[in-house]
Amino acid sequence: MHAYSRSPLSIRKAMLVVALADAMVDRLFAAADDPKDLLEFRAAVSAENGALSLVMELAAHRPRGPQLTVIERQIALEQYGALPLEDFMVSLYNNHSVQRLMVVGLPTAMEAEAVLQQAVAELRSLVQVS
Amino acid sequence: MGEHLTITASDGFTLNAYRAAPEGAPRGGLVVIQEVWGVNKWVRSVVDRFAAHGYLTIAPAMFDRVELGYESENYGPDQFAVIGEMMKKFDQHTALLDVEAAIKAVSDAGKVGITGYCFGGAMTWRAAAHRGMGLSAASGYYGGGIPNYIELAPQIPLEMHFGGEDKGIPLEQIEQLKATHPCVGIHVYAAGHGFCNSDRPSHFDEVACTKASARTLAFFRQHLG
């Protein structure tokens, strides 16, 4: 997550977080006291953890499933004060727009950084419980 | 130390500029294009540094058409909305006229190169892709909005410097730029956006900037003299 946070527009680094988070679910299954069925375990994890479920769908890379993509977004003047410095600088000479890494293929697109942070938080909770 | 002067673009608009001359005969001319804070203290120091390396160097005030005399040392977010409003009037086409005027102002020194940072990095690519500007080489830094210039084919030797941890420029777009233009030297450093501005300590990366600056100088030595 650290490497991704330093390059939050990088699909490759985001996909690394996705792959590692997905693999961690399998590790949790393997570390269980009496592991029974991996697919059932993953389904149960998915049902109880929204962001992690979305990350597992990204890892599955289904043709009609969610995908990561960089999208250009217009910035309203009142939002300028909240922009990070680099976004501010770049937006000024790019038609007042910034780029964002988004999870698309959902009813509503979501910012990838928020999804990944929440998924990692959910994973940490699962690790503590186990 | 350099001097403040005015230059006139081909459409008659007069803009401010800062120019510094080397000691002795110049190796060539150089245009430095600013970040979004105008020709401020740091940009003037860059002009002085290139002059010390032997180039007659000029930085045109690229936002004078929007607000005459604009420059800022305030890198804080309290200025963002003010500058954002101001920049709605910025025009890429007339900006190239201002670059052209700056090139003419140093062309007596010999071959002319161009470099620039952030806004100036993107502008460096645009100038390098524009025929008839009178440029011989270009070296740009972290120009954002790659999708807006990736289709512009450079007409002169060009290199670009990016930060691999730039939060405003996707790494995959830099890779795409390199793949689309294999003749352009694209260098990526372990640094974030704006890694060469020493007046912004939170973003300045001395190691990356030293490496990139040495490359730029060697590039200009090769192509300008």
Coordinates of C-alpha atoms in Angstrom, one line a residue:
Chain A
M1 CA 0.0 0.0 0.0
H2 CA 2.9 2.3 0.7
A3 CA 4.3 2.1 -2.8
Y4 CA 0.8 2.7 -4.2
S5 CA 0.2 5.7 -1.9
R6 CA 3.4 7.3 -3.4
S7 CA 2.0 6.9 -7.0
P8 CA -1.8 6.9 -6.6
L9 CA -2.4 7.3 -10.3
S10 CA -0.5 4.1 -11.2
I11 CA -2.7 1.3 -12.3
R12 CA 0.2 -1.2 -12.0
K13 CA 0.9 -0.3 -8.4
A14 CA -2.8 -0.4 -7.6
M15 CA -3.1 -3.8 -9.1
L16 CA -0.2 -5.0 -7.0
V17 CA -2.2 -4.0 -3.9
V18 CA -5.2 -5.8 -5.4
A19 CA -3.2 -9.0 -6.0
L20 CA -1.6 -9.0 -2.6
A21 CA -4.9 -8.3 -0.8
D22 CA -6.6 -11.1 -2.7
A23 CA -3.7 -13.5 -1.9
M24 CA -4.0 -12.5 1.8
V25 CA -7.5 -13.8 1.9
D26 CA -6.2 -17.2 0.7
R27 CA -3.6 -17.1 3.4
L28 CA -6.2 -16.4 6.1
F29 CA -8.0 -19.5 4.9
A30 CA -4.9 -21.6 5.0
A31 CA -4.1 -20.3 8.5
A32 CA -7.6 -21.2 9.9
D33 CA -7.8 -23.9 12.6
D34 CA -9.9 -26.2 10.5
P35 CA -10.0 -25.0 6.9
K36 CA -12.8 -26.6 4.8
D37 CA -13.5 -25.0 1.5
L38 CA -11.6 -22.1 0.0
L39 CA -14.3 -20.8 -2.3
E40 CA -16.9 -20.8 0.5
F41 CA -14.4 -19.0 2.8
R42 CA -13.8 -16.4 0.1
A43 CA -17.5 -16.0 -0.5
A44 CA -18.1 -15.5 3.2
V45 CA -15.3 -12.9 3.4
S46 CA -16.7 -11.1 0.4
A47 CA -20.2 -11.0 1.8
E48 CA -19.0 -9.3 5.0
N49 CA -16.4 -6.9 3.7
G50 CA -17.6 -4.5 0.9
A51 CA -14.3 -2.9 -0.2
L52 CA -12.4 -6.2 0.0
S53 CA -15.2 -7.8 -2.0
L54 CA -14.7 -5.2 -4.7
V55 CA -10.9 -5.7 -4.6
M56 CA -11.4 -9.5 -5.0
E57 CA -13.6 -8.8 -8.0
L58 CA -10.8 -6.6 -9.5
A59 CA -8.3 -9.4 -8.9
A60 CA -10.6 -11.9 -10.7
H61 CA -10.4 -9.6 -13.8
R62 CA -13.8 -10.8 -15.2
P63 CA -14.6 -9.5 -18.7
R64 CA -17.7 -7.6 -17.4
G65 CA -16.3 -7.0 -13.9
P66 CA -14.9 -3.9 -12.4
Q67 CA -11.7 -2.4 -13.8
L68 CA -9.2 0.3 -12.9
T69 CA -8.9 3.2 -15.2
V70 CA -7.6 6.8 -15.1
I71 CA -10.3 9.4 -15.7
E72 CA -10.0 13.1 -16.2
R73 CA -12.2 15.2 -13.9
Q74 CA -13.1 18.9 -14.0
I75 CA -12.3 20.9 -10.9
A76 CA -14.7 23.6 -9.7
L77 CA -13.1 26.8 -8.3
E78 CA -14.4 26.1 -4.8
Q79 CA -12.5 22.8 -4.8
Y80 CA -9.1 24.3 -5.6
G81 CA -8.2 25.0 -2.0
A82 CA -8.4 21.3 -1.2
L83 CA -6.3 20.0 -4.0
P84 CA -2.8 18.6 -3.4
L85 CA -0.1 20.8 -4.8
E86 CA 0.8 18.6 -7.8
D87 CA -2.9 18.4 -8.8
F88 CA -3.3 22.1 -8.5
M89 CA -0.2 22.8 -10.7
V90 CA -1.1 20.4 -13.4
S91 CA -4.8 21.3 -13.5
L92 CA -4.0 25.0 -14.3
Y93 CA -2.7 24.2 -17.7
N94 CA -5.0 21.3 -18.4
N95 CA -8.4 22.9 -18.7
H96 CA -8.9 22.9 -14.9
S97 CA -9.0 19.1 -14.7
V98 CA -7.1 16.5 -12.7
Q99 CA -6.7 12.8 -13.3
R100 CA -8.0 10.2 -10.9
L101 CA -7.6 6.4 -10.7
M102 CA -11.1 5.1 -10.6
V103 CA -12.8 1.7 -10.2
V104 CA -15.3 1.6 -13.1
G105 CA -17.8 -1.1 -14.2
L106 CA -20.0 -0.4 -11.2
P107 CA -23.3 1.4 -11.0
T108 CA -21.2 4.4 -9.7
A109 CA -17.5 4.8 -10.3
M110 CA -15.4 4.9 -7.1
E111 CA -12.0 6.5 -6.4
A112 CA -9.5 3.6 -6.3
E113 CA -7.4 5.0 -3.4
A114 CA -10.4 5.1 -1.1
V115 CA -11.5 1.5 -2.1
L116 CA -8.0 0.1 -1.5
Q117 CA -7.5 1.9 1.8
Q118 CA -10.8 0.5 3.1
A119 CA -10.0 -3.0 1.8
V120 CA -6.7 -3.0 3.6
A121 CA -8.4 -1.8 6.8
E122 CA -10.9 -4.7 6.4
L123 CA -8.1 -7.2 5.9
R124 CA -6.4 -5.9 9.0
S125 CA -9.6 -6.5 11.0
L126 CA -9.8 -10.1 9.6
V127 CA -6.2 -10.7 10.5
Q128 CA -6.8 -9.5 14.1
V129 CA -9.9 -11.7 14.5
S130 CA -8.1 -14.8 13.2
Chain B
M1 CA 22.6 38.4 -11.7
G2 CA 20.3 39.1 -14.6
E3 CA 18.1 42.0 -15.7
H4 CA 14.4 42.6 -16.0
L5 CA 13.3 43.6 -19.5
T6 CA 10.3 43.5 -21.8
I7 CA 10.0 41.7 -25.1
T8 CA 7.3 42.0 -27.8
A9 CA 5.5 39.0 -29.4
S10 CA 4.6 38.8 -33.1
D11 CA 1.1 39.9 -32.4
G12 CA 2.3 43.1 -30.7
F13 CA 1.8 42.0 -27.1
T14 CA 4.6 43.2 -24.8
L15 CA 5.5 41.0 -21.8
N16 CA 8.0 41.0 -19.0
A17 CA 11.1 38.7 -19.0
Y18 CA 14.2 38.1 -16.9
R19 CA 17.4 37.6 -18.7
A20 CA 21.0 36.7 -17.6
A21 CA 24.2 36.8 -19.7
P22 CA 27.2 34.6 -19.1
E23 CA 30.7 35.9 -18.6
G24 CA 32.5 35.9 -21.9
A25 CA 31.1 34.7 -25.2
P26 CA 27.9 32.7 -24.9
R27 CA 27.7 29.0 -25.9
G28 CA 24.2 29.6 -27.2
G29 CA 20.8 30.8 -26.0
L30 CA 18.3 29.3 -23.7
V31 CA 14.7 29.9 -22.8
V32 CA 13.4 28.8 -19.4
I33 CA 9.7 28.4 -19.0
Q34 CA 8.3 28.9 -15.5
E35 CA 6.1 26.8 -13.2
V36 CA 2.5 28.2 -12.5
W37 CA 3.9 30.7 -10.0
G38 CA 5.4 32.9 -12.7
V39 CA 8.9 34.1 -13.1
N40 CA 9.5 34.1 -9.4
K41 CA 12.6 33.9 -7.3
W42 CA 13.3 30.3 -8.0
V43 CA 12.8 30.7 -11.8
R44 CA 15.2 33.6 -11.8
S45 CA 17.8 31.5 -9.9
V46 CA 17.5 28.9 -12.7
V47 CA 18.1 31.5 -15.3
D48 CA 21.1 32.7 -13.4
R49 CA 22.4 29.2 -13.1
F50 CA 22.2 28.4 -16.8
A51 CA 23.9 31.8 -17.5
A52 CA 26.7 30.7 -15.2
H53 CA 27.1 27.6 -17.4
G54 CA 27.6 29.8 -20.5
Y55 CA 24.2 30.4 -22.0
L56 CA 22.4 33.7 -22.6
T57 CA 19.2 32.7 -20.8
I58 CA 15.8 34.3 -20.6
A59 CA 12.5 33.5 -18.8
P60 CA 9.5 35.1 -20.4
A61 CA 6.6 35.9 -18.0
M62 CA 4.1 33.5 -19.6
F63 CA 1.1 34.6 -17.6
D64 CA 1.4 38.4 -18.4
R65 CA -1.4 38.1 -20.9
V66 CA -3.7 36.9 -18.1
E67 CA -2.3 39.3 -15.4
L68 CA 0.5 41.6 -16.2
G69 CA 3.4 41.3 -13.8
Y70 CA 2.0 38.1 -12.1
E71 CA 4.5 36.2 -9.9
S72 CA 4.1 34.6 -6.6
E73 CA 6.2 33.1 -3.8
N74 CA 3.1 31.7 -2.0
Y75 CA 3.0 28.0 -2.7
G76 CA 0.2 27.5 -0.2
P77 CA -3.4 26.4 -0.9
D78 CA -4.8 29.7 0.1
Q79 CA -3.7 31.0 -3.3
F80 CA -5.0 28.1 -5.4
A81 CA -8.6 29.4 -6.1
V82 CA -7.3 32.9 -6.9
I83 CA -4.8 31.5 -9.4
G84 CA -7.3 29.0 -10.7
E85 CA -9.7 31.9 -11.5
M86 CA -7.0 33.9 -13.2
M87 CA -5.8 31.0 -15.3
K88 CA -9.2 30.5 -16.9
K89 CA -8.1 33.2 -19.4
F90 CA -4.9 31.4 -20.3
D91 CA -4.5 30.6 -24.0
Q92 CA -2.0 28.0 -25.3
H93 CA -1.8 29.5 -28.8
T94 CA -0.7 33.0 -27.7
A95 CA 1.6 31.4 -25.2
L96 CA 3.7 30.0 -28.1
L97 CA 4.0 33.5 -29.5
D98 CA 5.5 34.6 -26.2
V99 CA 7.9 31.7 -26.3
E100 CA 8.9 32.7 -29.8
A101 CA 9.6 36.2 -28.7
A102 CA 11.8 34.9 -25.9
I103 CA 13.7 32.7 -28.4
K104 CA 14.4 35.8 -30.6
A105 CA 15.6 37.7 -27.6
V106 CA 18.5 35.3 -27.1
S107 CA 19.1 34.1 -30.7
D108 CA 22.1 36.4 -31.2
A109 CA 24.0 34.0 -28.8
G110 CA 23.8 31.1 -31.3
K111 CA 21.7 28.0 -31.3
V112 CA 18.7 28.2 -28.8
G113 CA 17.4 25.6 -26.5
I114 CA 14.4 25.5 -24.2
T115 CA 13.7 24.0 -20.8
G116 CA 10.8 24.3 -18.4
Y117 CA 9.2 22.9 -15.3
C118 CA 5.7 21.6 -14.7
F119 CA 3.7 24.1 -16.8
G120 CA 7.0 24.9 -18.5
G121 CA 7.7 21.2 -19.0
A122 CA 4.4 20.7 -21.0
M123 CA 5.1 24.0 -22.8
T124 CA 8.6 22.7 -23.7
W125 CA 7.1 19.7 -25.4
R126 CA 4.6 21.9 -27.3
A127 CA 7.4 24.3 -28.5
A128 CA 9.6 21.3 -29.5
A129 CA 6.7 20.0 -31.6
H130 CA 6.1 23.3 -33.3
R131 CA 7.9 23.9 -36.6
G132 CA 9.7 27.2 -37.2
M133 CA 10.2 28.3 -33.6
G134 CA 14.0 28.6 -34.1
L135 CA 14.8 26.0 -31.4
S136 CA 17.6 23.4 -31.6
A137 CA 17.0 21.3 -28.5
A138 CA 14.5 20.9 -25.6
S139 CA 14.7 19.5 -22.1
G140 CA 11.5 19.5 -20.1
Y141 CA 10.6 18.6 -16.6
Y142 CA 7.4 16.9 -15.3
G143 CA 5.0 18.3 -17.8
G144 CA 1.5 17.1 -16.7
G145 CA -1.4 16.3 -18.8
I146 CA 0.4 13.9 -21.1
P147 CA -2.8 12.9 -23.0
N148 CA -3.0 16.5 -24.1
Y149 CA 0.4 16.5 -25.9
I150 CA 1.3 12.8 -26.5
E151 CA 0.2 13.1 -30.2
L152 CA 2.4 16.1 -30.9
A153 CA 5.6 14.9 -32.7
P154 CA 8.8 16.6 -31.6
Q155 CA 10.7 18.4 -34.5
I156 CA 14.0 18.8 -32.6
P157 CA 16.1 16.7 -30.2
L158 CA 14.0 16.5 -27.0
E159 CA 14.4 14.9 -23.5
M160 CA 11.9 14.8 -20.6
H161 CA 12.4 14.3 -16.9
F162 CA 9.7 12.9 -14.7
G163 CA 9.2 11.7 -11.1
G164 CA 8.2 8.1 -10.7
E165 CA 6.2 9.1 -7.6
D166 CA 4.5 12.0 -9.2
K167 CA 1.0 12.1 -7.7
G168 CA -0.3 14.3 -10.6
I169 CA 1.2 12.3 -13.6
P170 CA 0.4 8.6 -14.0
L171 CA 3.5 6.4 -14.3
E172 CA 1.8 4.4 -17.1
Q173 CA 1.3 7.6 -19.1
I174 CA 5.0 8.3 -18.9
E175 CA 5.6 4.8 -20.2
Q176 CA 3.1 5.4 -23.0
L177 CA 4.9 8.6 -23.9
K178 CA 8.2 6.8 -24.1
A179 CA 6.7 4.0 -26.3
T180 CA 5.0 6.5 -28.6
H181 CA 8.2 8.6 -29.1
P182 CA 11.2 6.3 -28.7
C183 CA 13.4 9.1 -30.1
V184 CA 12.7 11.2 -27.1
G185 CA 15.0 10.7 -24.1
I186 CA 12.6 10.1 -21.2
H187 CA 14.2 9.8 -17.7
V188 CA 12.2 8.8 -14.6
Y189 CA 13.6 9.5 -11.1
A190 CA 12.7 8.2 -7.7
A191 CA 11.0 11.5 -6.8
G192 CA 7.6 13.3 -6.8
H193 CA 6.2 16.2 -8.8
G194 CA 8.3 19.4 -8.9
F195 CA 11.4 17.7 -7.6
C196 CA 13.7 20.5 -8.8
N197 CA 12.2 23.5 -7.0
S198 CA 14.5 24.0 -4.0
D199 CA 12.1 26.7 -2.7
R200 CA 9.5 24.1 -2.0
P201 CA 11.3 21.8 0.5
S202 CA 8.4 19.4 0.8
H203 CA 8.8 18.4 -2.9
F204 CA 12.4 19.2 -3.6
D205 CA 14.6 16.1 -4.2
E206 CA 18.3 17.2 -4.4
V207 CA 19.6 13.8 -5.7
A208 CA 17.0 13.6 -8.5
C209 CA 17.4 17.2 -9.4
T210 CA 21.2 17.1 -9.5
K211 CA 21.0 14.0 -11.8
A212 CA 18.4 15.6 -14.1
S213 CA 20.1 19.0 -14.2
A214 CA 23.4 17.3 -15.2
R215 CA 21.6 15.5 -18.0
T216 CA 20.0 18.7 -19.2
L217 CA 23.3 20.5 -19.3
A218 CA 25.0 17.6 -21.1
F219 CA 22.1 17.5 -23.6
F220 CA 22.4 21.3 -24.3
R221 CA 26.2 21.0 -24.6
Q222 CA 25.7 18.3 -27.2
H223 CA 23.0 20.1 -29.2
L224 CA 23.7 23.8 -28.6
G225 CA 27.4 24.1 -27.9

